[in-house]
PDB file of C-alpha atoms in Angstrom:
ATOM      1  CA  MET A 162     -19.542  -2.094   1.393  1.00 36.00           C
ATOM      2  CA  PRO A 163     -17.243  -3.079  -1.532  1.00 44.00           C
ATOM      3  CA  VAL A 164     -13.712  -1.751  -1.434  1.00 45.00           C
ATOM      4  CA  THR A 165     -14.325  -0.023  -4.764  1.00 46.00           C
ATOM      5  CA  ASP A 166     -16.979   2.125  -3.052  1.00 46.00           C
ATOM      6  CA  LEU A 167     -14.557   3.175  -0.311  1.00 49.00           C
ATOM      7  CA  TYR A 168     -11.492   4.048  -2.326  1.00 47.00           C
ATOM      8  CA  SER A 169     -10.594   5.693  -5.613  1.00 51.00           C
ATOM      9  CA  TRP A 170      -8.240   3.273  -7.370  1.00 53.00           C
ATOM     10  CA  THR A 171      -5.617   3.607 -10.098  1.00 57.00           C
ATOM     11  CA  ALA A 172      -4.845   0.005 -10.952  1.00 61.00           C
ATOM     12  CA  GLY A 173      -1.674  -1.801 -11.836  1.00 67.00           C
ATOM     13  CA  VAL A 174       0.513   0.625 -13.784  1.00 68.00           C
ATOM     14  CA  PRO A 175       0.486   4.281 -12.687  1.00 66.00           C
ATOM     15  CA  ALA A 176       0.671   6.988 -15.317  1.00 66.00           C
ATOM     16  CA  ARG A 177       3.297   9.063 -13.549  1.00 67.00           C
ATOM     17  CA  CYS A 178       6.902   8.485 -14.616  1.00 64.00           C
ATOM     18  CA  ALA A 179       9.655  11.103 -14.310  1.00 64.00           C
ATOM     19  CA  ALA A 180      11.045  12.200 -17.654  1.00 71.00           C
ATOM     20  CA  PRO A 181      13.818  12.974 -17.869  1.00 79.00           C
ATOM     21  CA  GLN A 182      15.223  11.014 -14.948  1.00 84.00           C
ATOM     22  CA  PRO A 183      17.084  12.956 -12.238  1.00 90.00           C
ATOM     23  CA  PRO A 184      20.916  12.971 -12.494  1.00 95.00           C
ATOM     24  CA  VAL A 185      22.725   9.902 -11.180  1.00 97.00           C
ATOM     25  CA  THR A 186      25.474  12.000  -9.583  1.00 98.00           C
ATOM     26  CA  GLY A 187      25.311  14.923  -7.172  1.00 97.00           C
ATOM     27  CA  GLU A 188      27.093  16.670  -4.352  1.00 97.00           C
ATOM     28  CA  VAL A 189      26.351  16.917  -0.616  1.00 97.00           C
ATOM     29  CA  ASN A 190      28.584  19.098   1.598  1.00 95.00           C
ATOM     30  CA  GLY A 191      31.411  18.876  -0.920  1.00 95.00           C
ATOM     31  CA  LEU A 192      31.199  15.086  -1.242  1.00 97.00           C
ATOM     32  CA  ARG A 193      30.345  13.420  -4.544  1.00 98.00           C
ATOM     33  CA  VAL A 194      27.381  10.995  -4.491  1.00 98.00           C
ATOM     34  CA  VAL A 195      26.703   8.374  -7.189  1.00 98.00           C
ATOM     35  CA  ASP A 196      23.382   6.530  -7.498  1.00 98.00           C
ATOM     36  CA  LEU A 197      24.153   2.896  -8.393  1.00 98.00           C
ATOM     37  CA  THR A 198      20.515   1.817  -8.658  1.00 98.00           C
ATOM     38  CA  LYS A 199      18.470   0.607 -11.631  1.00 95.00           C
ATOM     39  CA  VAL A 200      15.394   2.709 -12.382  1.00 93.00           C
ATOM     40  CA  LEU A 201      12.217   0.619 -12.013  1.00 91.00           C
ATOM     41  CA  ASP A 202       9.267   1.379 -14.292  1.00 88.00           C
ATOM     42  CA  PRO A 203       6.224  -0.888 -13.766  1.00 88.00           C
ATOM     43  CA  ARG A 204       5.299  -0.369 -17.432  1.00 84.00           C
ATOM     44  CA  THR A 205       8.441  -2.072 -18.708  1.00 86.00           C
ATOM     45  CA  GLU A 206       9.770  -4.381 -15.979  1.00 89.00           C
ATOM     46  CA  SER A 207      10.034  -8.065 -16.915  1.00 88.00           C
ATOM     47  CA  ARG A 208       9.983  -9.079 -13.252  1.00 91.00           C
ATOM     48  CA  ARG A 209       6.956  -8.612 -11.026  1.00 92.00           C
ATOM     49  CA  CYS A 210       6.388  -4.906 -10.396  1.00 92.00           C
ATOM     50  CA  ARG A 211       2.814  -3.638 -10.068  1.00 89.00           C
ATOM     51  CA  LEU A 212       1.472  -0.646  -8.141  1.00 88.00           C
ATOM     52  CA  TRP A 213      -2.099   0.013  -7.025  1.00 87.00           C
ATOM     53  CA  ARG A 214      -2.551   3.629  -5.966  1.00 84.00           C
ATOM     54  CA  PHE A 215      -5.640   4.736  -4.057  1.00 84.00           C
ATOM     55  CA  ASN A 216      -6.946   7.753  -2.197  1.00 85.00           C
ATOM     56  CA  THR A 217      -8.088   7.045   1.354  1.00 85.00           C
ATOM     57  CA  GLY A 218      -8.907  10.670   2.144  1.00 81.00           C
ATOM     58  CA  GLY A 219     -11.842  11.486  -0.073  1.00 76.00           C
ATOM     59  CA  LEU A 220     -11.925  15.245  -0.561  1.00 84.00           C
ATOM     60  CA  ILE A 221      -8.661  15.563   1.389  1.00 86.00           C
ATOM     61  CA  PRO A 222      -6.165  13.670  -0.804  1.00 86.00           C
ATOM     62  CA  ASP A 223      -4.344  10.935   1.128  1.00 90.00           C
ATOM     63  CA  PHE A 224      -2.826   8.579  -1.426  1.00 86.00           C
ATOM     64  CA  HIS A 225      -1.462   5.142  -0.538  1.00 89.00           C
ATOM     65  CA  THR A 226       0.026   2.484  -2.828  1.00 90.00           C
ATOM     66  CA  ILE A 227      -0.143  -1.306  -2.646  1.00 91.00           C
ATOM     67  CA  MET A 228       3.156  -2.640  -4.028  1.00 93.00           C
ATOM     68  CA  ASP A 229       3.140  -6.074  -5.672  1.00 92.00           C
ATOM     69  CA  LEU A 230       6.865  -6.747  -6.107  1.00 95.00           C
ATOM     70  CA  THR A 231       9.218  -9.699  -6.287  1.00 96.00           C
ATOM     71  CA  SER A 232      12.069  -9.606  -3.785  1.00 97.00           C
ATOM     72  CA  HIS A 233      14.614  -9.922  -6.625  1.00 96.00           C
ATOM     73  CA  LEU A 234      13.497  -6.828  -8.502  1.00 96.00           C
ATOM     74  CA  GLY A 235      15.969  -4.432 -10.093  1.00 95.00           C
ATOM     75  CA  THR A 236      18.942  -3.562  -7.928  1.00 97.00           C
ATOM     76  CA  HIS A 237      18.509  -5.872  -4.954  1.00 97.00           C
ATOM     77  CA  CYS A 238      20.348  -7.242  -1.939  1.00 98.00           C
ATOM     78  CA  GLU A 239      20.217 -11.016  -1.493  1.00 98.00           C
ATOM     79  CA  CYS A 240      20.377 -12.221   2.102  1.00 98.00           C
ATOM     80  CA  PRO A 241      21.130 -15.717   3.475  1.00 97.00           C
ATOM     81  CA  TYR A 242      17.468 -16.767   3.732  1.00 97.00           C
ATOM     82  CA  HIS A 243      17.463 -16.627  -0.069  1.00 96.00           C
ATOM     83  CA  HIS A 244      19.544 -19.821  -0.059  1.00 95.00           C
ATOM     84  CA  ASP A 245      18.624 -21.747   3.107  1.00 95.00           C
ATOM     85  CA  GLU A 246      15.523 -21.985   5.303  1.00 96.00           C
ATOM     86  CA  GLU A 247      17.650 -21.843   8.472  1.00 96.00           C
ATOM     87  CA  TRP A 248      19.733 -18.758   7.598  1.00 97.00           C
ATOM     88  CA  ALA A 249      19.032 -15.105   8.357  1.00 97.00           C
ATOM     89  CA  SER A 250      16.306 -13.176   6.559  1.00 97.00           C
ATOM     90  CA  VAL A 251      16.560  -9.495   5.675  1.00 97.00           C
ATOM     91  CA  GLY A 252      14.991  -8.369   8.973  1.00 97.00           C
ATOM     92  CA  GLU A 253      17.395 -10.436  11.090  1.00 97.00           C
ATOM     93  CA  LEU A 254      20.590  -8.735   9.871  1.00 97.00           C
ATOM     94  CA  PRO A 255      21.824  -5.526  11.565  1.00 97.00           C
ATOM     95  CA  VAL A 256      21.750  -2.307   9.584  1.00 97.00           C
ATOM     96  CA  THR A 257      25.554  -2.178   9.678  1.00 97.00           C
ATOM     97  CA  ASN A 258      25.536  -5.204   7.307  1.00 98.00           C
ATOM     98  CA  PHE A 259      24.295  -2.877   4.583  1.00 98.00           C
ATOM     99  CA  MET A 260      26.827  -0.033   4.651  1.00 98.00           C
ATOM    100  CA  GLY A 261      30.538   0.607   4.901  1.00 98.00           C
ATOM    101  CA  ARG A 262      33.679   0.761   2.835  1.00 98.00           C
ATOM    102  CA  GLY A 263      33.187  -0.190  -0.820  1.00 98.00           C
ATOM    103  CA  ILE A 264      35.676  -1.199  -3.502  1.00 98.00           C
ATOM    104  CA  TYR A 265      34.983  -1.388  -7.237  1.00 98.00           C
ATOM    105  CA  VAL A 266      37.337  -3.382  -9.461  1.00 98.00           C
ATOM    106  CA  THR A 267      37.188  -4.380 -13.115  1.00 97.00           C
ATOM    107  CA  LEU A 268      38.906  -7.704 -13.803  1.00 98.00           C
ATOM    108  CA  ASP A 269      40.543  -7.701 -17.236  1.00 96.00           C
ATOM    109  CA  LEU A 270      40.383 -11.442 -17.892  1.00 98.00           C
ATOM    110  CA  PRO A 271      39.555 -13.477 -21.027  1.00 97.00           C
ATOM    111  CA  LYS A 272      35.940 -14.088 -22.010  1.00 97.00           C
ATOM    112  CA  ASN A 273      34.114 -16.684 -19.895  1.00 95.00           C
ATOM    113  CA  ALA A 274      37.019 -16.973 -17.455  1.00 97.00           C
ATOM    114  CA  GLN A 275      36.454 -18.452 -14.013  1.00 97.00           C
ATOM    115  CA  ILE A 276      37.660 -15.903 -11.433  1.00 98.00           C
ATOM    116  CA  THR A 277      40.409 -17.456  -9.326  1.00 98.00           C
ATOM    117  CA  ALA A 278      41.928 -16.612  -5.974  1.00 98.00           C
ATOM    118  CA  GLY A 279      45.007 -15.506  -7.841  1.00 98.00           C
ATOM    119  CA  ASP A 280      42.978 -13.069  -9.915  1.00 98.00           C
ATOM    120  CA  LEU A 281      41.471 -11.574  -6.778  1.00 98.00           C
ATOM    121  CA  ASP A 282      44.842 -11.412  -5.018  1.00 98.00           C
ATOM    122  CA  LYS A 283      46.247  -9.460  -7.956  1.00 97.00           C
ATOM    123  CA  ALA A 284      43.320  -7.057  -8.217  1.00 97.00           C
ATOM    124  CA  LEU A 285      42.420  -6.597  -4.543  1.00 97.00           C
ATOM    125  CA  GLY A 286      45.038  -8.149  -2.303  1.00 89.00           C
ATOM    126  CA  ALA A 287      46.725  -4.949  -1.166  1.00 89.00           C
ATOM    127  CA  LYS A 288      43.490  -2.944  -0.897  1.00 94.00           C
ATOM    128  CA  ILE A 289      40.897  -5.132   0.732  1.00 97.00           C
ATOM    129  CA  LYS A 290      39.952  -4.877   4.403  1.00 97.00           C
ATOM    130  CA  PRO A 291      37.614  -6.984   6.567  1.00 98.00           C
ATOM    131  CA  GLY A 292      34.058  -5.708   6.302  1.00 98.00           C
ATOM    132  CA  ASP A 293      34.430  -4.343   2.760  1.00 98.00           C
ATOM    133  CA  THR A 294      31.686  -4.463   0.144  1.00 98.00           C
ATOM    134  CA  VAL A 295      33.472  -5.558  -3.036  1.00 98.00           C
ATOM    135  CA  ILE A 296      31.927  -4.910  -6.459  1.00 98.00           C
ATOM    136  CA  ILE A 297      33.485  -6.960  -9.261  1.00 98.00           C
ATOM    137  CA  ASP A 298      33.081  -6.315 -12.964  1.00 98.00           C
ATOM    138  CA  SER A 299      34.688  -7.015 -16.367  1.00 97.00           C
ATOM    139  CA  PRO A 300      34.602  -5.588 -19.911  1.00 97.00           C
ATOM    140  CA  HIS A 301      32.400  -8.535 -21.052  1.00 97.00           C
ATOM    141  CA  LYS A 302      29.038  -6.977 -20.187  1.00 95.00           C
ATOM    142  CA  ILE A 303      25.475  -7.994 -21.064  1.00 92.00           C
ATOM    143  CA  PRO A 304      22.183  -6.811 -19.526  1.00 87.00           C
ATOM    144  CA  PRO A 305      21.552  -9.171 -16.579  1.00 80.00           C
ATOM    145  CA  PHE A 306      18.499 -11.457 -16.271  1.00 77.00           C
ATOM    146  CA  THR A 307      17.455 -11.076 -19.911  1.00 80.00           C
ATOM    147  CA  PRO A 308      17.190 -13.599 -22.794  1.00 82.00           C
ATOM    148  CA  ALA A 309      20.899 -12.963 -23.398  1.00 82.00           C
ATOM    149  CA  THR A 310      21.736 -14.693 -20.100  1.00 82.00           C
ATOM    150  CA  ASN A 311      23.761 -17.873 -20.724  1.00 79.00           C
ATOM    151  CA  GLY A 312      23.287 -17.441 -24.478  1.00 86.00           C
ATOM    152  CA  PRO A 313      25.953 -17.484 -27.216  1.00 89.00           C
ATOM    153  CA  ASP A 314      26.806 -13.802 -26.625  1.00 89.00           C
ATOM    154  CA  ASP A 315      27.159 -14.151 -22.868  1.00 92.00           C
ATOM    155  CA  HIS A 316      30.915 -13.996 -22.191  1.00 95.00           C
ATOM    156  CA  ARG A 317      30.815 -12.686 -18.634  1.00 96.00           C
ATOM    157  CA  LEU A 318      33.327 -13.823 -16.052  1.00 97.00           C
ATOM    158  CA  ARG A 319      32.163 -16.545 -13.668  1.00 96.00           C
ATOM    159  CA  VAL A 320      32.347 -16.977  -9.910  1.00 97.00           C
ATOM    160  CA  GLY A 321      32.474 -20.280  -8.054  1.00 97.00           C
ATOM    161  CA  ALA A 322      33.821 -22.067  -4.999  1.00 97.00           C
ATOM    162  CA  GLU A 323      37.368 -20.726  -5.307  1.00 98.00           C
ATOM    163  CA  SER A 324      36.383 -17.070  -5.575  1.00 98.00           C
ATOM    164  CA  ALA A 325      33.789 -17.530  -2.796  1.00 98.00           C
ATOM    165  CA  GLN A 326      36.386 -18.961  -0.448  1.00 98.00           C
ATOM    166  CA  TRP A 327      38.709 -16.046  -1.183  1.00 98.00           C
ATOM    167  CA  PHE A 328      35.991 -13.557  -0.248  1.00 98.00           C
ATOM    168  CA  ALA A 329      35.143 -15.543   2.890  1.00 98.00           C
ATOM    169  CA  ASP A 330      38.801 -15.747   3.950  1.00 98.00           C
ATOM    170  CA  HIS A 331      39.083 -11.957   3.557  1.00 98.00           C
ATOM    171  CA  GLN A 332      35.903 -11.430   5.619  1.00 98.00           C
ATOM    172  CA  VAL A 333      34.053  -9.233   3.161  1.00 98.00           C
ATOM    173  CA  LYS A 334      30.593  -7.985   4.097  1.00 98.00           C
ATOM    174  CA  CYS A 335      29.000  -8.183   0.654  1.00 98.00           C
ATOM    175  CA  VAL A 336      29.866  -9.070  -2.941  1.00 98.00           C
ATOM    176  CA  GLY A 337      28.367  -6.905  -5.677  1.00 98.00           C
ATOM    177  CA  PHE A 338      28.186  -7.618  -9.391  1.00 97.00           C
ATOM    178  CA  GLY A 339      28.572  -5.368 -12.386  1.00 96.00           C
ATOM    179  CA  ASP A 340      27.126  -6.423 -15.726  1.00 95.00           C
ATOM    180  CA  GLY A 341      30.414  -8.157 -16.650  1.00 96.00           C
ATOM    181  CA  VAL A 342      30.266 -10.920 -14.031  1.00 97.00           C
ATOM    182  CA  SER A 343      27.723 -13.761 -13.963  1.00 94.00           C
ATOM    183  CA  VAL A 344      26.256 -15.151 -10.765  1.00 89.00           C
ATOM    184  CA  GLU A 345      23.976 -17.586 -12.629  1.00 85.00           C
ATOM    185  CA  SER A 346      26.355 -19.351 -15.034  1.00 83.00           C
ATOM    186  CA  SER A 347      25.786 -22.965 -13.871  1.00 88.00           C
ATOM    187  CA  ASP A 348      24.640 -24.998 -10.888  1.00 90.00           C
ATOM    188  CA  GLU A 349      28.231 -26.137 -10.313  1.00 93.00           C
ATOM    189  CA  ASP A 350      29.366 -22.525  -9.897  1.00 93.00           C
ATOM    190  CA  VAL A 351      26.330 -20.894  -8.328  1.00 93.00           C
ATOM    191  CA  LYS A 352      25.585 -23.331  -5.500  1.00 96.00           C
ATOM    192  CA  PRO A 353      29.031 -23.340  -3.832  1.00 97.00           C
ATOM    193  CA  PHE A 354      29.313 -19.576  -4.250  1.00 97.00           C
ATOM    194  CA  HIS A 355      26.103 -19.174  -2.252  1.00 97.00           C
ATOM    195  CA  ASP A 356      26.918 -22.011   0.185  1.00 97.00           C
ATOM    196  CA  ILE A 357      30.310 -20.661   1.224  1.00 98.00           C
ATOM    197  CA  LEU A 358      29.370 -17.003   1.573  1.00 98.00           C
ATOM    198  CA  MET A 359      25.769 -16.861   2.749  1.00 98.00           C
ATOM    199  CA  VAL A 360      26.372 -19.230   5.670  1.00 98.00           C
ATOM    200  CA  LYS A 361      28.611 -16.417   6.987  1.00 98.00           C
ATOM    201  CA  ASN A 362      25.881 -13.780   6.492  1.00 98.00           C
ATOM    202  CA  ILE A 363      27.727 -12.330   3.495  1.00 98.00           C
ATOM    203  CA  THR A 364      25.146 -10.757   1.186  1.00 98.00           C
ATOM    204  CA  PHE A 365      25.072 -10.119  -2.583  1.00 98.00           C
ATOM    205  CA  LEU A 366      24.251  -6.973  -4.550  1.00 98.00           C
ATOM    206  CA  GLU A 367      22.943  -7.570  -8.052  1.00 96.00           C
ATOM    207  CA  VAL A 368      21.932  -5.386 -10.999  1.00 91.00           C
ATOM    208  CA  LEU A 369      24.124  -2.415 -10.075  1.00 97.00           C
ATOM    209  CA  LYS A 370      24.082   0.506 -12.486  1.00 96.00           C
ATOM    210  CA  ASN A 371      26.142   3.639 -13.250  1.00 97.00           C
ATOM    211  CA  LEU A 372      29.388   2.063 -12.066  1.00 98.00           C
ATOM    212  CA  GLU A 373      31.174   3.926 -14.859  1.00 97.00           C
ATOM    213  CA  GLU A 374      30.346   7.146 -12.991  1.00 98.00           C
ATOM    214  CA  LEU A 375      32.570   6.213 -10.074  1.00 98.00           C
ATOM    215  CA  ARG A 376      35.788   8.252  -9.977  1.00 97.00           C
ATOM    216  CA  SER A 377      37.225   6.576  -6.903  1.00 97.00           C
ATOM    217  CA  GLU A 378      38.077   2.902  -6.525  1.00 97.00           C
ATOM    218  CA  VAL A 379      37.261   3.096  -2.796  1.00 98.00           C
ATOM    219  CA  PHE A 380      34.197   4.862  -1.358  1.00 98.00           C
ATOM    220  CA  PHE A 381      31.455   4.692   1.254  1.00 98.00           C
ATOM    221  CA  ILE A 382      28.473   2.592   0.113  1.00 98.00           C
ATOM    222  CA  SER A 383      24.953   2.137   1.504  1.00 98.00           C
ATOM    223  CA  TYR A 384      22.229  -0.309   0.418  1.00 98.00           C
ATOM    224  CA  ALA A 385      19.809  -0.800   3.310  1.00 97.00           C
ATOM    225  CA  PRO A 386      16.706  -2.921   2.557  1.00 97.00           C
ATOM    226  CA  MET A 387      13.362  -2.706   4.305  1.00 96.00           C
ATOM    227  CA  LYS A 388      13.435  -4.457   7.688  1.00 97.00           C
ATOM    228  CA  ILE A 389      10.959  -7.238   6.980  1.00 97.00           C
ATOM    229  CA  MET A 390      11.169 -10.513   8.883  1.00 97.00           C
ATOM    230  CA  GLY A 391      11.032 -13.576   6.647  1.00 97.00           C
ATOM    231  CA  LEU A 392      12.047 -11.693   3.487  1.00 97.00           C
ATOM    232  CA  ASP A 393      14.846 -13.411   1.546  1.00 97.00           C
ATOM    233  CA  SER A 394      16.024 -10.414  -0.491  1.00 98.00           C
ATOM    234  CA  CYS A 395      14.890  -6.863  -1.181  1.00 98.00           C
ATOM    235  CA  PRO A 396      15.140  -4.113  -3.789  1.00 98.00           C
ATOM    236  CA  VAL A 397      17.493  -1.401  -2.514  1.00 98.00           C
ATOM    237  CA  ARG A 398      18.576   2.143  -3.336  1.00 98.00           C
ATOM    238  CA  VAL A 399      22.369   1.846  -3.568  1.00 98.00           C
ATOM    239  CA  TYR A 400      24.584   4.896  -3.466  1.00 98.00           C
ATOM    240  CA  ALA A 401      28.296   5.611  -3.128  1.00 98.00           C
ATOM    241  CA  ILE A 402      29.832   8.653  -1.425  1.00 98.00           C
ATOM    242  CA  GLU A 403      33.310   9.499  -2.672  1.00 98.00           C
ATOM    243  CA  GLY A 404      35.865  11.299  -0.516  1.00 96.00           C
ATOM    244  CA  LEU A 405      34.262  10.599   2.878  1.00 96.00           C
ATOM    245  CA  PRO A 406      37.031  10.509   5.506  1.00 95.00           C
ATOM    246  CA  GLY A 407      37.715   6.969   6.652  1.00 92.00           C
ATOM    247  CA  PHE A 408      36.325   5.468   3.471  1.00 94.00           C
ATOM    248  CA  CYS A 409      39.012   6.428   0.954  1.00 84.00           C
TER     249      CYS A 409
END
């Protein structure tokens, strides 16, 4: 019997989309929570994002959805397997790799500047601890992964071997990027940045949103991906909790 006779399908782009979107900040037990995740709408995404919803239950509704997604969709965590066949995939990293103490810093440097170890020492040297997730940003923002990328109006700060080595030496857990820092500026910058950090199981967080809603420079952060063996990266729901004891 054809699948179409067994299931009731809604193909490709579902009609349901929350409007307006829920608030990006909230409170739980007196602690402020900030959602740092990009909203994904299959109707408008430029990267692969298709949903096929179907009812398996007949008269008793039991809806399932087949998700056709790229691993680098929206706000996502990049793991070492993204860069090397022999390095750890998403499912091989412990869950503790995706949570902990977070720091957000905006680097006030000239347009197109290469971030140096000295810049990071000045901005983070007295604050950083081993195991931190560090989110770096600048005032020179553009929407990431759009036609503006590497165009004449792209003046984001750049990372490279020197900044990667600084993060490795300080034993960070993850490096996150606001819209003011480029992680795709050139092969000469991008390859050593990945080489130096991902070999140590240091992950990347890209396409973070709502960073301007953070009131604290230091916070608890969580960004756990699905535990799938052989997956190089994964969309994640990133959130920060401000004021949590031990993460201030």
